[in-house]
mmCIF file of C-alpha atoms in Angstrom:
data_model
loop_
_atom_site.group_PDB
_atom_site.id
_atom_site.type_symbol
_atom_site.label_atom_id
_atom_site.label_comp_id
_atom_site.label_asym_id
_atom_site.label_seq_id
_atom_site.Cartn_x
_atom_site.Cartn_y
_atom_site.Cartn_z
ATOM 1 C CA MET A 174 3.969 -40.930 -42.331
ATOM 2 C CA ASN A 175 0.343 -39.857 -42.367
ATOM 3 C CA LEU A 176 -0.515 -36.582 -40.651
ATOM 4 C CA GLU A 177 -3.932 -37.959 -39.667
ATOM 5 C CA ASP A 178 -2.183 -40.662 -37.646
ATOM 6 C CA LEU A 179 -0.460 -37.993 -35.535
ATOM 7 C CA LYS A 180 -3.683 -36.379 -34.303
ATOM 8 C CA LEU A 181 -4.149 -38.805 -31.410
ATOM 9 C CA ASN A 182 -0.660 -37.964 -30.129
ATOM 10 C CA ILE A 183 -1.548 -34.253 -30.142
ATOM 11 C CA THR A 184 -4.774 -34.834 -28.196
ATOM 12 C CA ASP A 185 -2.852 -37.003 -25.720
ATOM 13 C CA ILE A 186 -0.304 -34.217 -25.131
ATOM 14 C CA ILE A 187 -3.076 -31.662 -24.605
ATOM 15 C CA ALA A 188 -4.889 -33.990 -22.188
ATOM 16 C CA ASN A 189 -1.781 -34.696 -20.080
ATOM 17 C CA ASP A 190 -2.605 -33.082 -16.727
ATOM 18 C CA ASP A 191 0.952 -33.641 -15.502
ATOM 19 C CA LEU A 192 2.325 -31.004 -17.872
ATOM 20 C CA ALA A 193 2.059 -27.206 -17.613
ATOM 21 C CA VAL A 194 0.817 -25.307 -20.683
ATOM 22 C CA GLN A 195 4.323 -24.243 -21.781
ATOM 23 C CA ASP A 196 5.533 -27.834 -21.413
ATOM 24 C CA LYS A 197 2.639 -29.105 -23.539
ATOM 25 C CA LEU A 198 3.498 -26.586 -26.254
ATOM 26 C CA MET A 199 7.150 -27.634 -26.135
ATOM 27 C CA GLU A 200 6.121 -31.284 -26.295
ATOM 28 C CA ILE A 201 4.015 -30.558 -29.397
ATOM 29 C CA CYS A 202 6.893 -28.719 -31.092
ATOM 30 C CA THR A 203 9.292 -31.561 -30.354
ATOM 31 C CA PHE A 204 6.804 -34.242 -31.401
ATOM 32 C CA LEU A 205 6.019 -32.554 -34.726
ATOM 33 C CA SER A 206 9.663 -31.913 -35.543
ATOM 34 C CA ASN A 207 10.584 -35.508 -34.727
ATOM 35 C CA ASN A 208 7.666 -37.097 -36.608
ATOM 36 C CA VAL A 209 7.251 -35.031 -39.785
ATOM 37 C CA PRO A 210 10.503 -35.238 -41.756
ATOM 38 C CA TYR A 211 10.138 -31.833 -43.428
ATOM 39 C CA TYR A 212 9.161 -29.955 -40.220
ATOM 40 C CA ASN A 213 12.665 -28.732 -39.388
ATOM 41 C CA TRP A 214 11.756 -25.864 -37.015
ATOM 42 C CA VAL A 215 8.459 -25.780 -35.126
ATOM 43 C CA GLY A 216 7.439 -22.981 -32.797
ATOM 44 C CA PHE A 217 4.642 -20.904 -31.387
ATOM 45 C CA TYR A 218 4.454 -17.125 -31.425
ATOM 46 C CA PHE A 219 1.948 -15.281 -29.228
ATOM 47 C CA ALA A 220 0.411 -11.906 -29.950
ATOM 48 C CA ASN A 221 0.516 -8.803 -27.818
ATOM 49 C CA HIS A 222 -2.287 -6.777 -29.383
ATOM 50 C CA GLU A 223 -1.414 -3.616 -27.420
ATOM 51 C CA THR A 224 2.120 -3.415 -28.819
ATOM 52 C CA LYS A 225 1.197 -5.154 -32.094
ATOM 53 C CA THR A 226 4.043 -7.620 -31.693
ATOM 54 C CA LEU A 227 4.464 -11.384 -31.700
ATOM 55 C CA HIS A 228 6.557 -13.025 -28.991
ATOM 56 C CA LEU A 229 8.328 -16.343 -29.389
ATOM 57 C CA GLY A 230 7.002 -19.102 -27.179
ATOM 58 C CA PRO A 231 8.144 -22.706 -27.011
ATOM 59 C CA TYR A 232 9.936 -23.985 -30.097
ATOM 60 C CA PHE A 233 12.054 -26.895 -31.268
ATOM 61 C CA GLY A 234 14.870 -26.364 -33.733
ATOM 62 C CA ALA A 235 17.780 -24.046 -34.318
ATOM 63 C CA ALA A 236 18.055 -20.971 -32.115
ATOM 64 C CA THR A 237 16.535 -17.813 -33.571
ATOM 65 C CA ASP A 238 17.140 -14.121 -33.032
ATOM 66 C CA HIS A 239 13.517 -13.435 -33.978
ATOM 67 C CA THR A 240 11.974 -13.471 -30.534
ATOM 68 C CA VAL A 241 9.809 -10.379 -31.139
ATOM 69 C CA ILE A 242 8.215 -9.723 -34.540
ATOM 70 C CA PRO A 243 6.110 -6.644 -35.346
ATOM 71 C CA PHE A 244 2.685 -7.288 -36.878
ATOM 72 C CA GLY A 245 3.032 -7.059 -40.645
ATOM 73 C CA LYS A 246 6.747 -7.996 -40.750
ATOM 74 C CA GLY A 247 7.747 -11.329 -42.221
ATOM 75 C CA ILE A 248 5.423 -14.257 -42.761
ATOM 76 C CA CYS A 249 4.418 -14.459 -39.082
ATOM 77 C CA GLY A 250 3.710 -10.744 -38.878
ATOM 78 C CA GLN A 251 1.567 -10.914 -42.003
ATOM 79 C CA VAL A 252 -0.500 -13.746 -40.504
ATOM 80 C CA ALA A 253 -0.997 -11.639 -37.356
ATOM 81 C CA ASN A 254 -2.686 -9.043 -39.602
ATOM 82 C CA SER A 255 -4.489 -11.282 -42.079
ATOM 83 C CA ASN A 256 -5.749 -14.017 -39.706
ATOM 84 C CA GLN A 257 -5.174 -16.452 -42.588
ATOM 85 C CA ASN A 258 -2.876 -19.396 -43.166
ATOM 86 C CA PHE A 259 0.226 -18.499 -45.132
ATOM 87 C CA VAL A 260 2.146 -21.150 -47.057
ATOM 88 C CA VAL A 261 5.436 -20.075 -48.608
ATOM 89 C CA PRO A 262 6.704 -22.745 -51.028
ATOM 90 C CA ASP A 263 9.999 -20.904 -51.607
ATOM 91 C CA VAL A 264 11.107 -18.226 -49.147
ATOM 92 C CA THR A 265 13.441 -16.639 -51.719
ATOM 93 C CA ALA A 266 10.359 -15.584 -53.709
ATOM 94 C CA GLN A 267 8.917 -13.585 -50.771
ATOM 95 C CA ASP A 268 9.699 -9.875 -50.497
ATOM 96 C CA ASN A 269 8.540 -9.607 -46.867
ATOM 97 C CA TYR A 270 10.424 -12.629 -45.518
ATOM 98 C CA ILE A 271 12.596 -12.534 -42.403
ATOM 99 C CA ALA A 272 15.480 -14.927 -42.995
ATOM 100 C CA CYS A 273 16.092 -17.129 -39.979
ATOM 101 C CA SER A 274 18.674 -19.422 -41.501
ATOM 102 C CA ILE A 275 20.236 -20.119 -44.876
ATOM 103 C CA THR A 276 18.890 -23.687 -44.580
ATOM 104 C CA VAL A 277 15.217 -22.577 -44.516
ATOM 105 C CA LYS A 278 13.638 -23.085 -47.928
ATOM 106 C CA SER A 279 9.895 -22.896 -47.141
ATOM 107 C CA GLU A 280 7.529 -21.929 -44.339
ATOM 108 C CA ILE A 281 3.955 -22.439 -43.185
ATOM 109 C CA VAL A 282 2.210 -20.305 -40.575
ATOM 110 C CA VAL A 283 -1.262 -21.064 -39.224
ATOM 111 C CA PRO A 284 -3.039 -18.662 -36.855
ATOM 112 C CA LEU A 285 -4.194 -19.769 -33.409
ATOM 113 C CA PHE A 286 -7.659 -18.558 -32.465
ATOM 114 C CA VAL A 287 -9.235 -18.502 -29.009
ATOM 115 C CA ASN A 288 -12.830 -17.263 -28.872
ATOM 116 C CA GLY A 289 -12.442 -15.842 -32.384
ATOM 117 C CA ILE A 290 -9.324 -13.815 -31.518
ATOM 118 C CA ASN A 291 -5.964 -14.526 -33.150
ATOM 119 C CA ILE A 292 -3.749 -15.003 -30.069
ATOM 120 C CA GLY A 293 -0.760 -16.330 -31.964
ATOM 121 C CA GLN A 294 0.336 -18.934 -34.447
ATOM 122 C CA ILE A 295 2.248 -22.067 -35.130
ATOM 123 C CA ASP A 296 5.226 -21.462 -37.404
ATOM 124 C CA ILE A 297 7.057 -24.230 -39.252
ATOM 125 C CA ASP A 298 10.197 -23.919 -41.346
ATOM 126 C CA SER A 299 11.410 -26.586 -43.739
ATOM 127 C CA HIS A 300 14.766 -27.238 -45.352
ATOM 128 C CA THR A 301 12.827 -28.549 -48.384
ATOM 129 C CA ILE A 302 11.334 -26.412 -51.147
ATOM 130 C CA ASP A 303 7.529 -26.685 -51.427
ATOM 131 C CA PRO A 304 6.810 -29.591 -49.042
ATOM 132 C CA PHE A 305 3.601 -28.216 -47.515
ATOM 133 C CA THR A 306 0.221 -29.374 -48.834
ATOM 134 C CA GLU A 307 -3.382 -28.725 -47.964
ATOM 135 C CA ALA A 308 -3.094 -31.746 -45.645
ATOM 136 C CA ASP A 309 -0.463 -29.837 -43.638
ATOM 137 C CA GLU A 310 -2.774 -26.831 -43.397
ATOM 138 C CA ARG A 311 -5.715 -28.932 -42.179
ATOM 139 C CA PHE A 312 -3.486 -30.827 -39.741
ATOM 140 C CA LEU A 313 -1.990 -27.650 -38.269
ATOM 141 C CA GLU A 314 -5.474 -26.133 -37.967
ATOM 142 C CA PHE A 315 -6.366 -29.233 -35.951
ATOM 143 C CA VAL A 316 -3.234 -28.822 -33.796
ATOM 144 C CA ASN A 317 -4.168 -25.208 -33.106
ATOM 145 C CA SER A 318 -7.774 -26.112 -32.294
ATOM 146 C CA GLU A 319 -6.414 -28.495 -29.665
ATOM 147 C CA VAL A 320 -3.901 -25.935 -28.366
ATOM 148 C CA ALA A 321 -6.710 -23.366 -28.076
ATOM 149 C CA LYS A 322 -8.282 -25.576 -25.387
ATOM 150 C CA LEU A 323 -5.344 -24.656 -23.133
ATOM 151 C CA PHE A 324 -6.288 -20.957 -23.073
#
């Protein structure tokens, strides 16, 4: 499995005029989870800058209680403040980690920018310790650049 090979599928999902925005996001989450073996939970969070909270959007994976996350809390909340990718090779080593499931071993969060504003992020949990590489970061930046076209 080569992440580069998946890019065309992402552009095809974005270009599908038969799907609403939320359906495209769900399709992306499902596609990524089904095609990258160590992407065990894939979801989008969207920012409300007035309340300084993130709100869960479409996702694929186990149900989560974390539907609203304050900026600064957990990995996602930190990315909302920093506007930077955050790769966590081992979630047990993070002080400011919000545990979603005992099976989650690592996490990657990449911010989603529209017109230079961080409107949200893609969040991926893995049941594997330290699976994420720079290739994952670049690929997820590409995914978000495509998703940004929807807004």
